[in-house]
mmCIF file of C-alpha atoms in Angstrom:
data_model
loop_
_atom_site.group_PDB
_atom_site.id
_atom_site.type_symbol
_atom_site.label_atom_id
_atom_site.label_comp_id
_atom_site.label_asym_id
_atom_site.label_seq_id
_atom_site.Cartn_x
_atom_site.Cartn_y
_atom_site.Cartn_z
ATOM 1 C CA UNK F 1 72.394 27.171 5.573
ATOM 2 C CA UNK F 2 72.094 23.536 6.631
ATOM 3 C CA UNK F 3 72.873 22.373 10.123
ATOM 4 C CA UNK F 4 75.638 19.850 10.668
ATOM 5 C CA UNK F 5 74.160 16.318 11.013
ATOM 6 C CA UNK F 6 76.247 15.721 14.145
ATOM 7 C CA UNK F 7 74.646 18.751 15.818
ATOM 8 C CA UNK F 8 71.198 17.972 14.488
ATOM 9 C CA UNK F 9 71.091 14.365 15.735
ATOM 10 C CA UNK F 10 71.083 15.069 19.516
ATOM 11 C CA UNK F 11 68.404 17.746 19.097
ATOM 12 C CA UNK F 12 66.311 15.392 16.984
ATOM 13 C CA UNK F 13 66.683 12.589 19.527
ATOM 14 C CA UNK F 14 65.765 14.907 22.376
ATOM 15 C CA UNK F 15 62.596 16.071 20.634
ATOM 16 C CA UNK F 16 61.712 12.488 19.719
ATOM 17 C CA UNK F 17 62.190 11.446 23.342
ATOM 18 C CA UNK F 18 59.903 14.265 24.516
ATOM 19 C CA UNK F 19 57.231 13.228 22.005
ATOM 20 C CA UNK F 20 57.445 9.573 23.073
ATOM 21 C CA UNK F 21 57.216 10.439 26.777
ATOM 22 C CA UNK F 22 54.330 12.874 26.272
ATOM 23 C CA UNK F 23 52.445 10.540 23.939
ATOM 24 C CA UNK F 24 53.007 7.525 26.186
ATOM 25 C CA UNK F 25 51.843 9.417 29.252
ATOM 26 C CA UNK F 26 48.739 10.621 27.414
ATOM 27 C CA UNK F 27 47.913 7.086 26.250
ATOM 28 C CA UNK F 28 48.375 5.701 29.769
ATOM 29 C CA UNK F 29 46.104 8.394 31.177
ATOM 30 C CA UNK F 30 43.441 7.696 28.554
ATOM 31 C CA UNK F 31 43.673 3.956 29.214
ATOM 32 C CA UNK F 32 43.284 4.540 32.945
ATOM 33 C CA UNK F 33 40.270 6.804 32.390
ATOM 34 C CA UNK F 34 38.611 4.318 30.023
ATOM 35 C CA UNK F 35 39.323 1.130 31.994
ATOM 36 C CA UNK F 36 39.000 2.552 35.501
ATOM 37 C CA UNK F 37 36.706 5.503 34.932
ATOM 38 C CA UNK F 38 34.865 4.984 38.234
ATOM 39 C CA UNK F 39 38.098 5.153 40.196
ATOM 40 C CA UNK F 40 39.262 8.145 38.168
ATOM 41 C CA UNK F 41 36.109 10.150 38.861
ATOM 42 C CA UNK F 42 36.150 9.070 42.515
ATOM 43 C CA UNK F 43 39.721 10.331 42.803
ATOM 44 C CA UNK F 44 38.699 13.545 41.047
ATOM 45 C CA UNK F 45 35.818 14.079 43.496
ATOM 46 C CA UNK F 46 38.131 13.393 46.447
ATOM 47 C CA UNK F 47 40.648 15.952 45.209
ATOM 48 C CA UNK F 48 37.985 18.593 44.618
ATOM 49 C CA UNK F 49 36.433 17.971 48.050
ATOM 50 C CA UNK F 50 39.843 18.270 49.706
ATOM 51 C CA UNK F 51 40.839 21.400 47.815
ATOM 52 C CA UNK F 52 37.378 22.992 47.953
ATOM 53 C CA UNK F 53 38.308 25.828 50.380
ATOM 54 C CA UNK F 54 41.317 26.811 48.265
ATOM 55 C CA UNK F 55 39.331 26.571 45.034
ATOM 56 C CA UNK F 56 36.597 28.732 46.547
ATOM 57 C CA UNK F 57 39.235 31.234 47.629
ATOM 58 C CA UNK F 58 40.625 31.422 44.096
ATOM 59 C CA UNK F 59 37.090 31.823 42.755
ATOM 60 C CA UNK F 60 36.243 34.599 45.223
ATOM 61 C CA UNK F 61 39.529 36.355 44.459
ATOM 62 C CA UNK F 62 38.868 36.237 40.713
ATOM 63 C CA UNK F 63 35.387 37.726 41.232
ATOM 64 C CA UNK F 64 36.592 40.457 43.613
ATOM 65 C CA UNK F 65 39.632 41.239 41.493
ATOM 66 C CA UNK F 66 37.691 43.639 39.251
ATOM 67 C CA UNK F 67 36.389 45.949 41.994
ATOM 68 C CA UNK F 68 39.742 45.640 43.770
ATOM 69 C CA UNK F 69 41.601 46.846 40.669
ATOM 70 C CA UNK F 70 39.167 49.711 40.201
ATOM 71 C CA UNK F 71 39.539 50.852 43.800
ATOM 72 C CA UNK F 72 43.316 50.580 43.508
ATOM 73 C CA UNK F 73 43.389 52.593 40.264
ATOM 74 C CA UNK F 74 41.190 55.288 41.820
ATOM 75 C CA UNK F 75 43.416 55.537 44.907
ATOM 76 C CA UNK F 76 46.584 55.664 42.792
ATOM 77 C CA UNK F 77 45.085 58.404 40.630
ATOM 78 C CA UNK F 78 44.059 60.341 43.725
ATOM 79 C CA UNK F 79 47.480 59.777 45.263
ATOM 80 C CA UNK F 80 49.271 61.309 42.258
ATOM 81 C CA UNK F 81 47.470 64.599 42.886
ATOM 82 C CA UNK F 82 48.783 64.839 46.433
ATOM 83 C CA UNK F 83 52.023 66.519 47.379
ATOM 84 C CA UNK F 84 52.738 64.094 50.215
ATOM 85 C CA UNK F 85 52.111 60.859 48.384
ATOM 86 C CA UNK F 86 51.379 57.569 50.059
ATOM 87 C CA UNK F 87 53.220 54.410 49.118
ATOM 88 C CA UNK F 88 51.796 51.995 46.570
ATOM 89 C CA UNK F 89 51.479 49.421 49.342
ATOM 90 C CA UNK F 90 49.193 51.786 51.255
ATOM 91 C CA UNK F 91 46.992 52.211 48.170
ATOM 92 C CA UNK F 92 46.724 48.432 47.790
ATOM 93 C CA UNK F 93 45.724 48.044 51.429
ATOM 94 C CA UNK F 94 43.122 50.794 51.036
ATOM 95 C CA UNK F 95 41.710 49.164 47.904
ATOM 96 C CA UNK F 96 41.549 45.801 49.668
ATOM 97 C CA UNK F 97 39.766 47.369 52.643
ATOM 98 C CA UNK F 98 37.247 49.069 50.323
ATOM 99 C CA UNK F 99 36.598 45.797 48.464
ATOM 100 C CA UNK F 100 36.053 43.813 51.667
ATOM 101 C CA UNK F 101 33.831 46.572 53.083
ATOM 102 C CA UNK F 102 31.723 46.664 49.914
ATOM 103 C CA UNK F 103 31.304 42.873 50.000
ATOM 104 C CA UNK F 104 30.331 42.897 53.678
ATOM 105 C CA UNK F 105 27.791 45.679 53.119
ATOM 106 C CA UNK F 106 26.182 43.691 50.308
ATOM 107 C CA UNK F 107 26.011 40.557 52.472
ATOM 108 C CA UNK F 108 24.636 42.491 55.449
ATOM 109 C CA UNK F 109 22.025 44.083 53.202
ATOM 110 C CA UNK F 110 20.950 40.663 51.964
ATOM 111 C CA UNK F 111 20.779 39.245 55.494
ATOM 112 C CA UNK F 112 18.953 42.223 57.028
ATOM 113 C CA UNK F 113 16.558 43.093 54.204
ATOM 114 C CA UNK F 114 15.851 40.021 52.089
ATOM 115 C CA UNK F 115 16.167 37.101 54.528
ATOM 116 C CA UNK F 116 13.488 38.334 57.010
ATOM 117 C CA UNK F 117 11.005 38.769 54.175
ATOM 118 C CA UNK F 118 11.913 35.358 52.817
ATOM 119 C CA UNK F 119 11.373 33.785 56.219
ATOM 120 C CA UNK F 120 8.025 35.549 56.560
ATOM 121 C CA UNK F 121 6.892 34.433 53.096
ATOM 122 C CA UNK F 122 7.907 30.816 53.692
ATOM 123 C CA UNK F 123 6.196 30.860 57.102
ATOM 124 C CA UNK F 124 2.944 32.179 55.642
ATOM 125 C CA UNK F 125 3.089 29.666 52.809
ATOM 126 C CA UNK F 126 3.561 26.788 55.250
ATOM 127 C CA UNK F 127 0.931 28.056 57.689
ATOM 128 C CA UNK F 128 -1.787 28.423 55.058
ATOM 129 C CA UNK F 129 -0.914 25.293 53.070
ATOM 130 C CA UNK F 130 -4.231 23.593 53.933
ATOM 131 C CA UNK F 131 -6.191 26.668 52.859
ATOM 132 C CA UNK F 132 -4.242 26.895 49.618
ATOM 133 C CA UNK F 133 -4.936 23.213 48.895
ATOM 134 C CA UNK F 134 -8.660 23.776 49.369
ATOM 135 C CA UNK F 135 -8.434 26.893 47.221
ATOM 136 C CA UNK F 136 -6.840 24.870 44.417
ATOM 137 C CA UNK F 137 -9.549 22.202 44.713
ATOM 138 C CA UNK F 138 -12.308 24.810 44.409
ATOM 139 C CA UNK F 139 -10.587 26.392 41.416
ATOM 140 C CA UNK F 140 -10.306 23.040 39.640
ATOM 141 C CA UNK F 141 -13.973 22.323 40.343
ATOM 142 C CA UNK F 142 -15.081 25.742 39.111
ATOM 143 C CA UNK F 143 -13.128 25.306 35.873
ATOM 144 C CA UNK F 144 -14.509 21.792 35.223
ATOM 145 C CA UNK F 145 -11.251 19.991 35.947
ATOM 146 C CA UNK F 146 -12.683 17.444 38.383
ATOM 147 C CA UNK F 147 -10.875 14.629 36.546
ATOM 148 C CA UNK F 148 -7.626 15.845 38.097
ATOM 149 C CA UNK F 149 -9.145 15.558 41.575
ATOM 150 C CA UNK F 150 -10.538 12.113 40.761
ATOM 151 C CA UNK F 151 -7.126 11.008 39.500
ATOM 152 C CA UNK F 152 -5.458 12.293 42.659
ATOM 153 C CA UNK F 153 -8.065 10.712 44.946
ATOM 154 C CA UNK F 154 -7.827 7.292 43.280
ATOM 155 C CA UNK F 155 -5.067 4.754 43.117
ATOM 156 C CA UNK F 156 -2.446 7.374 42.317
ATOM 157 C CA UNK F 157 -2.966 8.993 45.711
ATOM 158 C CA UNK F 158 -2.578 5.617 47.424
ATOM 159 C CA UNK F 159 0.639 4.957 45.551
ATOM 160 C CA UNK F 160 1.956 8.394 46.417
ATOM 161 C CA UNK F 161 1.127 7.768 50.086
ATOM 162 C CA UNK F 162 2.918 4.410 50.041
ATOM 163 C CA UNK F 163 5.953 5.985 48.407
ATOM 164 C CA UNK F 164 5.952 8.723 51.030
ATOM 165 C CA UNK F 165 5.863 6.151 53.845
ATOM 166 C CA UNK F 166 8.658 4.201 52.178
ATOM 167 C CA UNK F 167 11.018 7.097 51.538
ATOM 168 C CA UNK F 168 10.278 9.189 54.646
ATOM 169 C CA UNK F 169 12.617 7.188 56.943
ATOM 170 C CA UNK F 170 15.376 7.468 54.347
ATOM 171 C CA UNK F 171 14.914 11.213 54.115
ATOM 172 C CA UNK F 172 14.966 11.569 57.891
ATOM 173 C CA UNK F 173 18.077 9.398 58.105
ATOM 174 C CA UNK F 174 19.851 11.610 55.599
ATOM 175 C CA UNK F 175 18.942 14.804 57.425
ATOM 176 C CA UNK F 176 22.064 14.473 59.564
ATOM 177 C CA UNK F 177 24.238 14.051 56.479
ATOM 178 C CA UNK F 178 22.697 17.111 54.853
ATOM 179 C CA UNK F 179 23.191 19.154 58.028
ATOM 180 C CA UNK F 180 26.825 18.074 58.309
ATOM 181 C CA UNK F 181 27.360 18.890 54.644
ATOM 182 C CA UNK F 182 25.828 22.335 55.125
ATOM 183 C CA UNK F 183 28.092 23.052 58.102
ATOM 184 C CA UNK F 184 31.141 21.924 56.142
ATOM 185 C CA UNK F 185 30.080 24.087 53.203
ATOM 186 C CA UNK F 186 29.812 27.134 55.479
ATOM 187 C CA UNK F 187 33.272 26.407 56.916
ATOM 188 C CA UNK F 188 34.733 25.985 53.424
ATOM 189 C CA UNK F 189 33.195 29.281 52.325
ATOM 190 C CA UNK F 190 34.672 31.032 55.373
ATOM 191 C CA UNK F 191 38.140 29.594 54.745
ATOM 192 C CA UNK F 192 37.847 30.437 51.059
ATOM 193 C CA UNK F 193 36.883 34.038 51.853
ATOM 194 C CA UNK F 194 39.923 34.486 54.114
ATOM 195 C CA UNK F 195 42.165 32.842 51.515
ATOM 196 C CA UNK F 196 40.837 35.167 48.804
ATOM 197 C CA UNK F 197 41.776 38.206 50.918
ATOM 198 C CA UNK F 198 45.343 36.918 51.227
ATOM 199 C CA UNK F 199 45.459 36.260 47.488
ATOM 200 C CA UNK F 200 44.362 39.799 46.676
ATOM 201 C CA UNK F 201 46.732 41.339 49.215
ATOM 202 C CA UNK F 202 49.831 39.460 47.983
ATOM 203 C CA UNK F 203 48.851 38.987 44.344
ATOM 204 C CA UNK F 204 51.931 40.716 42.908
ATOM 205 C CA UNK F 205 54.388 38.801 45.055
ATOM 206 C CA UNK F 206 52.616 35.489 44.461
ATOM 207 C CA UNK F 207 52.698 36.054 40.706
ATOM 208 C CA UNK F 208 56.416 36.814 40.811
ATOM 209 C CA UNK F 209 57.182 33.769 42.948
ATOM 210 C CA UNK F 210 55.146 31.484 40.690
ATOM 211 C CA UNK F 211 56.873 32.929 37.613
ATOM 212 C CA UNK F 212 60.326 32.351 39.141
ATOM 213 C CA UNK F 213 59.486 28.736 39.967
ATOM 214 C CA UNK F 214 58.171 28.019 36.463
ATOM 215 C CA UNK F 215 61.187 29.725 34.842
ATOM 216 C CA UNK F 216 63.593 27.550 36.811
ATOM 217 C CA UNK F 217 61.693 24.371 35.955
ATOM 218 C CA UNK F 218 60.514 24.927 32.380
ATOM 219 C CA UNK F 219 62.296 27.997 31.026
ATOM 220 C CA UNK F 220 61.286 31.530 30.114
ATOM 221 C CA UNK F 221 59.250 30.744 26.978
ATOM 222 C CA UNK F 222 57.097 28.121 28.675
ATOM 223 C CA UNK F 223 56.649 30.425 31.642
ATOM 224 C CA UNK F 224 55.242 33.098 29.336
ATOM 225 C CA UNK F 225 52.864 30.612 27.730
ATOM 226 C CA UNK F 226 51.751 29.335 31.121
ATOM 227 C CA UNK F 227 51.220 32.913 32.326
ATOM 228 C CA UNK F 228 49.053 33.651 29.293
ATOM 229 C CA UNK F 229 47.041 30.483 29.885
ATOM 230 C CA UNK F 230 46.563 31.282 33.571
ATOM 231 C CA UNK F 231 45.487 34.814 32.715
ATOM 232 C CA UNK F 232 42.981 33.459 30.199
ATOM 233 C CA UNK F 233 41.537 31.029 32.759
ATOM 234 C CA UNK F 234 41.162 33.723 35.430
ATOM 235 C CA UNK F 235 39.555 36.149 32.982
ATOM 236 C CA UNK F 236 37.124 33.498 31.729
ATOM 237 C CA UNK F 237 35.934 32.543 35.219
ATOM 238 C CA UNK F 238 35.783 36.145 36.444
ATOM 239 C CA UNK F 239 33.908 37.300 33.348
ATOM 240 C CA UNK F 240 31.396 34.461 33.578
ATOM 241 C CA UNK F 241 30.582 34.818 37.271
ATOM 242 C CA UNK F 242 30.467 38.614 37.248
ATOM 243 C CA UNK F 243 28.168 38.503 34.210
ATOM 244 C CA UNK F 244 25.868 35.855 35.677
ATOM 245 C CA UNK F 245 25.657 37.536 39.088
ATOM 246 C CA UNK F 246 24.903 40.912 37.507
ATOM 247 C CA UNK F 247 22.283 39.337 35.278
ATOM 248 C CA UNK F 248 20.686 37.513 38.218
ATOM 249 C CA UNK F 249 20.528 40.761 40.208
ATOM 250 C CA UNK F 250 18.955 42.666 37.311
ATOM 251 C CA UNK F 251 16.417 39.935 36.595
ATOM 252 C CA UNK F 252 15.494 39.559 40.274
ATOM 253 C CA UNK F 253 14.886 43.305 40.643
ATOM 254 C CA UNK F 254 12.836 43.473 37.437
ATOM 255 C CA UNK F 255 10.813 40.446 38.528
ATOM 256 C CA UNK F 256 10.103 42.053 41.911
ATOM 257 C CA UNK F 257 8.951 45.321 40.312
ATOM 258 C CA UNK F 258 6.771 43.466 37.815
ATOM 259 C CA UNK F 259 5.163 41.326 40.508
ATOM 260 C CA UNK F 260 4.319 44.439 42.501
ATOM 261 C CA UNK F 261 2.786 46.056 39.414
ATOM 262 C CA UNK F 262 0.647 43.006 38.564
ATOM 263 C CA UNK F 263 -0.158 42.268 42.238
ATOM 264 C CA UNK F 264 1.225 38.731 42.209
ATOM 265 C CA UNK F 265 1.514 37.152 45.691
ATOM 266 C CA UNK F 266 4.828 36.515 47.457
ATOM 267 C CA UNK F 267 6.904 38.895 45.298
ATOM 268 C CA UNK F 268 10.082 38.681 47.408
ATOM 269 C CA UNK F 269 10.152 34.876 47.605
ATOM 270 C CA UNK F 270 9.447 34.355 43.914
ATOM 271 C CA UNK F 271 11.853 37.098 42.784
ATOM 272 C CA UNK F 272 14.682 35.598 44.840
ATOM 273 C CA UNK F 273 14.021 32.138 43.374
ATOM 274 C CA UNK F 274 13.991 33.536 39.827
ATOM 275 C CA UNK F 275 17.163 35.556 40.401
ATOM 276 C CA UNK F 276 19.171 32.803 42.104
ATOM 277 C CA UNK F 277 18.286 30.076 39.611
ATOM 278 C CA UNK F 278 19.115 32.393 36.725
ATOM 279 C CA UNK F 279 22.809 32.156 37.694
ATOM 280 C CA UNK F 280 22.837 28.792 35.877
ATOM 281 C CA UNK F 281 22.509 29.624 32.153
ATOM 282 C CA UNK F 282 19.717 28.177 29.989
ATOM 283 C CA UNK F 283 18.545 25.603 32.563
ATOM 284 C CA UNK F 284 18.230 28.099 35.427
ATOM 285 C CA UNK F 285 15.239 30.101 34.111
ATOM 286 C CA UNK F 286 13.241 26.907 33.579
ATOM 287 C CA UNK F 287 14.241 25.494 36.977
ATOM 288 C CA UNK F 288 13.142 28.717 38.666
ATOM 289 C CA UNK F 289 9.856 29.150 36.807
ATOM 290 C CA UNK F 290 8.509 25.673 37.650
ATOM 291 C CA UNK F 291 8.444 25.946 41.497
ATOM 292 C CA UNK F 292 7.260 29.556 41.344
ATOM 293 C CA UNK F 293 4.361 28.540 39.105
ATOM 294 C CA UNK F 294 3.532 25.699 41.517
ATOM 295 C CA UNK F 295 3.420 28.192 44.406
ATOM 296 C CA UNK F 296 1.056 30.463 42.485
ATOM 297 C CA UNK F 297 -1.147 27.498 41.572
ATOM 298 C CA UNK F 298 -1.637 26.867 45.283
ATOM 299 C CA UNK F 299 -2.007 30.481 46.363
ATOM 300 C CA UNK F 300 -3.770 32.132 43.423
ATOM 301 C CA UNK F 301 -4.384 29.751 40.489
ATOM 302 C CA UNK F 302 -5.708 32.469 38.177
ATOM 303 C CA UNK F 303 -2.290 34.171 38.227
ATOM 304 C CA UNK F 304 -0.199 31.119 37.309
ATOM 305 C CA UNK F 305 -0.576 31.364 33.529
ATOM 306 C CA UNK F 306 -0.113 35.134 33.566
ATOM 307 C CA UNK F 307 3.017 34.676 35.657
ATOM 308 C CA UNK F 308 4.512 32.254 33.109
ATOM 309 C CA UNK F 309 3.800 34.738 30.310
ATOM 310 C CA UNK F 310 5.307 37.527 32.406
ATOM 311 C CA UNK F 311 8.519 35.530 32.976
ATOM 312 C CA UNK F 312 8.808 34.719 29.250
ATOM 313 C CA UNK F 313 8.465 38.396 28.311
ATOM 314 C CA UNK F 314 10.847 39.411 31.099
ATOM 315 C CA UNK F 315 13.459 36.877 29.979
ATOM 316 C CA UNK F 316 13.301 38.073 26.385
ATOM 317 C CA UNK F 317 13.494 41.728 27.439
ATOM 318 C CA UNK F 318 16.432 41.095 29.738
ATOM 319 C CA UNK F 319 18.309 38.853 27.298
ATOM 320 C CA UNK F 320 17.943 40.965 24.151
ATOM 321 C CA UNK F 321 17.974 44.539 25.466
ATOM 322 C CA UNK F 322 19.343 44.877 28.982
ATOM 323 C CA UNK F 323 21.948 42.101 29.155
ATOM 324 C CA UNK F 324 24.031 43.099 26.082
ATOM 325 C CA UNK F 325 24.175 46.773 27.130
ATOM 326 C CA UNK F 326 24.850 46.412 30.858
ATOM 327 C CA UNK F 327 26.652 43.088 31.191
ATOM 328 C CA UNK F 328 28.148 42.659 27.731
ATOM 329 C CA UNK F 329 29.522 39.359 26.475
ATOM 330 C CA UNK F 330 30.202 36.370 28.662
ATOM 331 C CA UNK F 331 32.020 33.178 27.657
ATOM 332 C CA UNK F 332 30.233 33.022 24.287
ATOM 333 C CA UNK F 333 29.851 29.233 24.048
ATOM 334 C CA UNK F 334 27.189 27.804 21.715
ATOM 335 C CA UNK F 335 24.043 26.499 23.477
ATOM 336 C CA UNK F 336 24.982 22.856 22.790
ATOM 337 C CA UNK F 337 28.323 23.313 24.568
ATOM 338 C CA UNK F 338 26.631 25.101 27.465
ATOM 339 C CA UNK F 339 24.028 22.369 27.991
ATOM 340 C CA UNK F 340 26.722 19.677 27.754
ATOM 341 C CA UNK F 341 28.834 21.513 30.322
ATOM 342 C CA UNK F 342 25.856 21.841 32.686
ATOM 343 C CA UNK F 343 24.931 18.144 32.416
ATOM 344 C CA UNK F 344 28.490 16.858 32.916
ATOM 345 C CA UNK F 345 29.361 19.398 35.617
ATOM 346 C CA UNK F 346 26.152 18.744 37.541
ATOM 347 C CA UNK F 347 26.677 14.989 37.334
ATOM 348 C CA UNK F 348 30.245 15.205 38.643
ATOM 349 C CA UNK F 349 30.076 17.969 41.267
ATOM 350 C CA UNK F 350 26.381 18.694 41.873
ATOM 351 C CA UNK F 351 25.363 22.329 42.309
ATOM 352 C CA UNK F 352 28.969 23.492 42.176
ATOM 353 C CA UNK F 353 29.397 21.692 38.872
ATOM 354 C CA UNK F 354 26.402 23.536 37.436
ATOM 355 C CA UNK F 355 28.207 26.805 38.151
ATOM 356 C CA UNK F 356 31.775 25.992 37.107
ATOM 357 C CA UNK F 357 30.922 23.690 34.198
ATOM 358 C CA UNK F 358 30.359 26.481 31.668
ATOM 359 C CA UNK F 359 33.547 28.542 32.273
ATOM 360 C CA UNK F 360 35.580 25.331 32.554
ATOM 361 C CA UNK F 361 34.244 24.213 29.171
ATOM 362 C CA UNK F 362 35.097 27.631 27.723
ATOM 363 C CA UNK F 363 38.671 27.193 28.952
ATOM 364 C CA UNK F 364 38.887 23.705 27.403
ATOM 365 C CA UNK F 365 37.431 25.099 24.166
ATOM 366 C CA UNK F 366 40.122 27.787 24.059
ATOM 367 C CA UNK F 367 42.912 25.315 24.801
ATOM 368 C CA UNK F 368 41.708 22.883 22.128
ATOM 369 C CA UNK F 369 41.055 25.336 19.312
ATOM 370 C CA UNK F 370 43.592 28.005 20.236
ATOM 371 C CA UNK F 371 41.035 30.831 20.309
ATOM 372 C CA UNK F 372 38.226 32.036 22.520
ATOM 373 C CA UNK F 373 34.620 31.142 21.617
ATOM 374 C CA UNK F 374 32.848 33.663 19.431
ATOM 375 C CA UNK F 375 30.663 35.832 21.648
ATOM 376 C CA UNK F 376 27.164 36.487 20.481
ATOM 377 C CA UNK F 377 25.660 39.940 20.325
ATOM 378 C CA UNK F 378 22.742 38.803 22.399
ATOM 379 C CA UNK F 379 22.324 35.790 24.610
ATOM 380 C CA UNK F 380 19.910 33.137 23.444
ATOM 381 C CA UNK F 381 17.378 31.989 25.969
ATOM 382 C CA UNK F 382 15.310 28.897 26.585
ATOM 383 C CA UNK F 383 12.254 29.585 28.658
#
């Protein structure tokens, strides 16, 4: 059955108008990005800096949403067995309290157990730096590597000293900026944590309000599509960060146990560095192994090579056996996409970009190709 041309013409014109407006807006945006890319990225950095507390709150809420849902499901299941049942609101408040308490206990454990040992290790390393330097010199001499000492004591040492004198005032001048940035980061994290609690507490009402607003503006069908897209974005970020944090915790614990077994020095300091840097995929293990190897070269040079071999074996064991069984699949992007996301994210937003670049790229991948990236059975590693 064919539609009447008089009824088809307005619909056709309306769709054509939408296509022209959308295409024209896209072309204008691309032209602005290409011609004024510096201003575009500056505006993007300004927006992210301004909205950082809220973005951190959304990130924290997406990470804590999993334990919050599990606590809520357990309380609801327990509540159904009672004769005098509590309200669903009471169960949500109890689940939120349990989630916040669990998070605080983890943070207190880190502060009370790990930080004192870290401070002690760093203090000992700084205090005995001269002794460790002499120890390295003797080790190089004993292993017939005097050419390294001669190279360091020649013109290269003079150049390094001149560079240090040149850049030292700049570093000292920027100390205030770094301190102010650290204080602002702590404040943003605090505001984000409080905001995440409010998001978890009123998640149902906020979802309903957002759905009502979108329905009134764009209609029911577009609201459903937008809800599916938002759900996909939240799941991608939550899955990535929960997987990476779990992996970092497992790897840090295994590294600590292995260092105790092989009697490597500074096990707490090195294990924390390995675990924290492993949050960044692919690049993180390399970035963590280099400074740890440098520390061992100063403290106990004979252990440096064995430590590198130990980390390689540990990475392969964790990636191929432990990670797939305990953590499961993460975003599933190919290594080329992951490295591209890390480079671009780190260049735009620094350390924060290293963390959010991979899940953000996974979201863009899904939006472009209409399907999620294929997850691998085991995570490839570059060490």
